[in-house]
Coordinates of C-alpha atoms in Angstrom, one line a residue:
M39 CA 3.7 25.6 -29.2
A40 CA 5.6 22.5 -30.4
G41 CA 3.9 19.1 -30.0
N42 CA 5.0 16.1 -28.1
Q43 CA 7.3 13.2 -29.2
A44 CA 7.5 9.8 -27.6
A45 CA 9.3 6.5 -28.0
W46 CA 6.5 3.9 -28.4
L47 CA 6.6 0.2 -27.7
T48 CA 4.2 -1.1 -30.4
G49 CA 3.6 -4.6 -29.2
A50 CA 4.7 -7.4 -26.9
G51 CA 8.3 -8.1 -27.7
A52 CA 8.4 -5.4 -30.4
Y53 CA 11.9 -4.2 -31.2
P54 CA 13.0 -1.4 -31.5
F55 CA 11.0 1.4 -30.1
V56 CA 9.2 3.7 -32.6
V57 CA 9.6 7.4 -32.2
K58 CA 6.5 9.3 -33.2
D59 CA 5.1 12.9 -32.9
G60 CA 1.9 13.5 -31.0
P61 CA -0.1 16.3 -29.4
K62 CA 1.2 18.2 -26.4
P63 CA -0.7 17.1 -23.3
T64 CA -2.6 19.3 -20.7
P65 CA -2.5 18.4 -17.0
G66 CA -5.6 17.3 -15.1
P67 CA -6.3 17.9 -11.4
G68 CA -3.2 17.2 -9.3
E69 CA -1.1 16.8 -12.4
I70 CA 2.0 18.4 -13.9
V71 CA 3.3 18.5 -17.4
I72 CA 7.1 18.5 -17.5
R73 CA 9.4 19.5 -20.4
N74 CA 11.7 16.5 -20.1
A75 CA 15.4 17.1 -20.0
A76 CA 16.6 13.5 -19.3
V77 CA 15.3 10.0 -18.6
A78 CA 16.9 7.1 -16.9
I79 CA 16.6 3.4 -17.7
N80 CA 15.5 0.7 -15.3
P81 CA 15.6 -3.1 -15.6
V82 CA 11.8 -3.1 -15.7
D83 CA 11.9 -1.3 -19.0
W84 CA 13.8 -4.0 -21.0
K85 CA 12.0 -6.8 -19.1
I86 CA 8.7 -5.4 -20.3
Q87 CA 9.9 -5.1 -23.8
T88 CA 11.6 -8.5 -23.9
Y89 CA 9.0 -10.6 -22.0
G90 CA 5.8 -8.6 -22.4
R91 CA 5.1 -8.3 -18.7
Y92 CA 2.8 -5.8 -16.9
L93 CA 1.1 -4.5 -20.1
D94 CA -2.1 -5.6 -21.6
K95 CA -2.5 -2.9 -24.2
Y96 CA -0.3 -1.5 -26.9
P97 CA 1.1 0.8 -28.2
F98 CA 2.5 2.1 -24.9
V99 CA 5.3 4.4 -23.6
L100 CA 7.6 3.1 -21.0
G101 CA 10.0 5.0 -18.6
E102 CA 9.7 5.8 -14.9
D103 CA 12.4 8.4 -14.3
A104 CA 12.0 12.0 -15.7
V105 CA 13.5 15.3 -14.9
G106 CA 13.1 18.8 -16.3
V107 CA 11.2 22.0 -16.0
V108 CA 7.5 22.4 -15.2
E109 CA 5.6 23.3 -18.3
A110 CA 2.1 23.5 -16.9
V111 CA 0.2 22.6 -13.7
G112 CA -3.3 21.3 -13.2
S113 CA -5.9 22.4 -10.8
G114 CA -5.2 21.7 -7.1
V115 CA -1.4 21.6 -7.6
T116 CA 0.1 23.6 -4.7
R117 CA 3.8 22.7 -4.6
F118 CA 4.9 23.7 -8.2
I119 CA 4.8 26.6 -10.6
K120 CA 5.7 26.9 -14.3
G121 CA 9.5 27.0 -14.9
Q122 CA 10.5 25.1 -11.8
R123 CA 13.2 22.4 -11.9
V124 CA 11.7 19.1 -10.9
V125 CA 12.3 15.4 -10.8
A126 CA 9.5 12.9 -11.1
H127 CA 8.6 9.2 -10.7
C128 CA 6.4 8.6 -13.8
H129 CA 3.5 6.4 -12.9
G130 CA 2.3 5.1 -16.3
L131 CA 2.6 1.5 -15.3
M132 CA 0.1 2.3 -12.4
T133 CA -2.4 4.2 -14.5
G134 CA -2.1 2.3 -17.7
N135 CA -2.0 5.7 -19.5
P136 CA 1.1 6.2 -21.7
A137 CA 0.9 10.0 -21.1
N138 CA 2.1 9.3 -17.6
S139 CA 5.3 7.6 -18.8
G140 CA 8.8 9.0 -19.1
F141 CA 10.1 8.2 -22.6
Q142 CA 8.7 11.4 -24.2
I143 CA 9.3 15.1 -24.3
Y144 CA 6.2 16.1 -22.3
P145 CA 5.2 13.5 -19.7
V146 CA 2.2 14.1 -17.4
T147 CA 3.2 13.4 -13.8
T148 CA 1.4 13.4 -10.5
E149 CA 2.3 16.0 -7.9
A150 CA 2.4 13.2 -5.4
L151 CA 5.5 11.7 -7.0
T152 CA 7.3 14.9 -8.0
A153 CA 9.9 17.0 -6.1
A154 CA 11.8 20.2 -6.7
I155 CA 15.5 19.9 -7.2
P156 CA 18.2 22.5 -6.4
D157 CA 20.0 24.5 -9.1
T158 CA 23.2 22.9 -8.0
L159 CA 22.0 19.4 -9.1
S160 CA 22.3 18.7 -12.8
F161 CA 19.4 17.1 -14.7
E162 CA 21.5 14.1 -15.6
Q163 CA 22.4 13.4 -12.0
A164 CA 18.9 14.0 -10.6
V165 CA 17.2 11.6 -13.0
V166 CA 18.9 8.5 -11.5
L167 CA 16.7 8.8 -8.4
P168 CA 12.9 8.7 -8.9
L169 CA 11.9 5.0 -9.2
A170 CA 14.7 4.1 -6.8
I171 CA 13.3 6.5 -4.2
S172 CA 9.7 5.1 -4.4
T173 CA 10.8 1.5 -4.6
A174 CA 13.2 1.8 -1.6
C175 CA 10.6 3.7 0.4
A176 CA 7.9 1.2 -0.3
G177 CA 10.0 -1.6 1.2
L178 CA 11.5 0.4 4.1
Y179 CA 8.5 2.4 5.4
Q180 CA 5.2 0.7 4.6
K181 CA 3.7 -0.9 7.7
E182 CA 3.4 -4.3 6.0
Y183 CA 7.1 -4.3 5.0
L184 CA 10.0 -3.2 7.3
N185 CA 7.9 -0.3 8.9
L186 CA 11.0 1.8 9.7
P187 CA 10.5 5.4 11.1
L188 CA 10.3 7.9 8.3
P189 CA 13.6 9.6 7.4
S190 CA 14.7 13.1 8.4
A191 CA 16.6 15.5 6.2
N192 CA 18.1 17.0 9.3
K193 CA 20.2 15.6 12.2
V194 CA 19.1 12.1 13.0
D195 CA 19.1 10.4 16.4
L196 CA 20.7 7.0 15.9
T197 CA 18.8 4.0 17.1
D198 CA 20.2 0.6 18.1
Q199 CA 18.4 -1.1 15.2
T200 CA 20.1 -2.7 12.2
V201 CA 18.9 -3.4 8.6
L202 CA 20.5 -5.5 5.9
I203 CA 20.4 -4.1 2.4
W204 CA 21.5 -6.7 -0.1
G205 CA 23.0 -5.1 -3.3
G206 CA 24.0 -1.7 -1.9
A207 CA 25.6 -0.5 -5.2
S208 CA 22.5 -0.9 -7.2
S209 CA 20.2 2.1 -7.9
V210 CA 17.6 1.0 -5.3
G211 CA 20.2 -0.3 -2.9
A212 CA 22.2 3.0 -2.9
T213 CA 19.0 5.0 -2.2
A214 CA 17.9 2.5 0.4
I215 CA 21.2 2.9 2.3
Q216 CA 20.8 6.6 2.4
L217 CA 17.1 6.5 3.5
A218 CA 17.8 3.9 6.2
T219 CA 20.6 6.0 7.5
A220 CA 18.4 9.0 7.5
S221 CA 16.0 7.0 9.7
G222 CA 18.7 6.4 12.3
M223 CA 19.4 2.8 11.3
R224 CA 22.7 1.0 11.4
V225 CA 23.2 -0.4 7.8
V226 CA 24.8 -3.6 6.8
T227 CA 25.1 -4.1 3.1
T228 CA 26.7 -6.1 0.3
A229 CA 28.6 -5.0 -2.8
S230 CA 31.5 -6.1 -5.0
E231 CA 34.9 -5.3 -3.5
A232 CA 35.3 -2.5 -6.0
N233 CA 32.2 -0.7 -4.7
H234 CA 32.9 -1.0 -1.0
E235 CA 34.0 2.6 -0.6
F236 CA 31.1 3.8 -2.7
V237 CA 28.4 2.3 -0.4
K238 CA 30.3 3.4 2.7
S239 CA 30.2 7.0 1.3
L240 CA 26.4 6.6 1.3
G241 CA 26.2 5.7 5.0
A242 CA 26.7 1.9 5.1
D243 CA 28.4 0.9 8.4
I244 CA 29.6 -2.6 7.3
V245 CA 30.0 -3.9 3.8
F246 CA 30.5 -7.5 2.7
D247 CA 31.5 -8.9 -0.7
Y248 CA 28.5 -10.8 -2.0
Q249 CA 30.9 -12.9 -4.1
S250 CA 32.7 -14.3 -1.0
P251 CA 31.9 -17.9 -0.2
A252 CA 31.8 -17.0 3.4
V253 CA 29.4 -14.0 3.0
V254 CA 26.4 -15.6 4.7
K255 CA 28.4 -16.7 7.7
D256 CA 30.2 -13.3 7.9
I257 CA 27.0 -11.3 7.9
A258 CA 25.4 -13.6 10.5
T259 CA 28.4 -13.0 12.8
A260 CA 28.1 -9.2 12.3
L261 CA 24.3 -9.3 13.1
E262 CA 24.6 -11.4 16.2
G263 CA 23.7 -9.4 19.3
T264 CA 22.2 -6.6 17.3
D265 CA 18.5 -5.4 17.1
F266 CA 18.1 -6.7 13.6
V267 CA 14.8 -5.5 12.2
G268 CA 14.7 -6.2 8.5
I269 CA 16.1 -7.2 5.1
Y270 CA 15.8 -5.3 1.8
D271 CA 16.8 -7.4 -1.2
S272 CA 17.4 -4.8 -4.0
I273 CA 18.7 -7.5 -6.4
A274 CA 16.1 -10.3 -6.0
E275 CA 17.8 -12.9 -8.1
E276 CA 18.3 -16.6 -7.3
R277 CA 21.7 -15.9 -5.8
S278 CA 20.5 -13.3 -3.4
F279 CA 17.4 -15.2 -2.4
T280 CA 19.5 -18.3 -1.7
A281 CA 22.0 -16.4 0.4
L282 CA 19.3 -14.6 2.4
A283 CA 17.3 -17.8 3.0
A284 CA 20.5 -19.4 4.4
L285 CA 21.1 -16.3 6.6
V286 CA 17.7 -16.4 8.1
S287 CA 18.1 -20.1 8.7
M288 CA 21.5 -19.6 10.3
L289 CA 20.2 -16.9 12.6
K290 CA 17.1 -18.9 13.5
I291 CA 14.9 -15.8 13.3
S292 CA 11.6 -14.6 11.8
I293 CA 12.2 -11.2 10.2
P294 CA 10.5 -9.0 7.5
V295 CA 12.1 -9.2 4.1
A296 CA 11.3 -6.8 1.3
S297 CA 12.2 -7.7 -2.3
V298 CA 12.2 -5.8 -5.6
L299 CA 10.9 -8.9 -7.4
P300 CA 8.6 -11.8 -6.4
Y301 CA 10.0 -14.9 -4.8
D302 CA 8.4 -18.2 -5.9
K303 CA 9.7 -20.5 -3.2
P304 CA 8.5 -19.0 0.1
T305 CA 8.6 -20.9 3.3
E306 CA 7.3 -20.1 6.8
A307 CA 10.8 -19.0 7.8
F308 CA 11.7 -17.0 4.6
A309 CA 8.9 -15.3 2.6
P310 CA 10.2 -12.1 0.9
K311 CA 7.4 -9.6 0.2
Y312 CA 7.4 -8.1 -3.3
V313 CA 7.6 -4.3 -3.3
L314 CA 5.1 -2.2 -5.2
A315 CA 6.6 1.3 -5.6
Y316 CA 3.3 3.0 -6.1
G317 CA 2.0 1.8 -2.8
I318 CA 3.5 4.9 -1.1
I319 CA 0.8 7.1 -2.7
Q320 CA -2.1 4.7 -2.2
E321 CA -4.3 3.9 0.8
P322 CA -3.3 3.2 3.6
N323 CA 0.3 4.3 3.0
Q324 CA -0.1 7.7 1.2
H325 CA 1.4 9.4 4.3
V326 CA 4.7 7.8 3.2
G327 CA 4.6 9.4 -0.2
E328 CA 3.5 12.7 1.1
W329 CA 6.5 12.8 3.5
I330 CA 9.1 11.4 1.1
W331 CA 8.2 13.4 -2.1
G332 CA 6.7 16.4 -0.5
K333 CA 9.2 17.1 2.3
F334 CA 12.2 14.7 2.6
V335 CA 13.4 14.6 -1.1
P336 CA 13.5 18.4 -1.8
E337 CA 15.0 19.2 1.6
A338 CA 17.5 16.4 1.6
L339 CA 18.7 17.1 -2.0
K340 CA 19.1 20.8 -1.1
N341 CA 21.3 20.1 2.0
G342 CA 23.1 17.1 0.7
K343 CA 21.5 14.5 3.0
L344 CA 20.4 12.7 -0.1
Q345 CA 22.9 12.2 -2.8
A346 CA 21.8 11.4 -6.4
K347 CA 23.6 8.1 -6.8
P348 CA 24.7 6.0 -8.5
D349 CA 26.3 8.3 -11.1
P350 CA 24.7 8.6 -14.5
L351 CA 26.1 6.9 -17.6
V352 CA 24.8 9.1 -20.4
V353 CA 24.6 7.1 -23.6
G354 CA 22.5 9.3 -25.9
T355 CA 20.9 12.7 -26.5
N356 CA 17.4 12.1 -27.9
L357 CA 14.5 9.6 -28.0
N358 CA 16.0 7.7 -30.9
C359 CA 18.7 6.5 -28.4
I360 CA 16.2 4.9 -26.0
Q361 CA 16.6 1.4 -27.5
D362 CA 20.4 1.5 -27.4
A363 CA 20.1 2.6 -23.8
L364 CA 17.9 -0.3 -22.8
D365 CA 20.3 -2.7 -24.6
I366 CA 23.2 -1.3 -22.6
Q367 CA 21.3 -1.6 -19.3
K368 CA 20.3 -5.2 -20.1
K369 CA 24.0 -6.1 -20.6
G370 CA 24.6 -4.8 -17.1
V371 CA 26.3 -1.8 -15.5
S372 CA 27.9 -1.5 -12.1
A373 CA 27.4 1.5 -9.7
Q374 CA 26.0 3.5 -12.6
K375 CA 22.6 4.3 -14.1
V376 CA 22.0 4.5 -17.8
V377 CA 20.7 7.9 -18.8
V378 CA 19.5 9.6 -22.1
T379 CA 19.3 13.4 -22.3
L380 CA 16.6 15.0 -24.3

């Protein structure tokens, strides 16, 4: 059998990635080896390369989103067989093992973060989802965050509760809208005017233009009189933090706030809690990961309850294109996710 090939980050700040051959891995207990068909790029990838965050050993392989066909399964794996089409959240940043990262031909994934995908869904489309799913779920469903009821892939009974998702057209935001809707929530979100119809198509009930000078006041007015249960900041930049802090102050409430990045100016009234995506497969929240990846994702992708959004922007066809893909993501994309096919 052919060996493996990976795009290696050789040191802190090293540029570009170095593509090298290596041995084909074998799965351990609870693990799956995937023959990778595509990878997606996330902001964390270029931030690690540029700033040297999260890693303390090199060389390393990055990449959190992978999709392809099961090549081999380890002992104890019950949900997958060789040849099955799957999508996976690669957890190399959790384990510190480059074999568990996505930017390679044969990543080793954990069954706990892998789901089957229907034949009707292309690899390029499916690969936009994995990290966004885990990140959105970690903020929405863990008890110490928003603690919403788990989503259903079937008909949902609507509650009277409302959540605000800031940045609905982002990868995490688009997924969070769909999950919150599948949990029976009324969803208020923000997006540029050009993306209003896009986020509404995902289930958002009300959309506000985050660029509007009146956005905070307008959202506050929309939330008055509702059972407002939480905020998910899928952007987590100075502008979103400032707006959300002003909103909480205007509403005079204490409410849970989940954020995809840490906030360095917390107050008693506004203290966003940084989301750790891998928390959904760790104690005491592993029931979240089991439900989401084991049941909800495969069922919801099959029946259309979960859409693979935003759409992929395919920018290359092999591992040598990974660096260009990170550079494109770093410059910024709107309502798209940068993808490289393999």
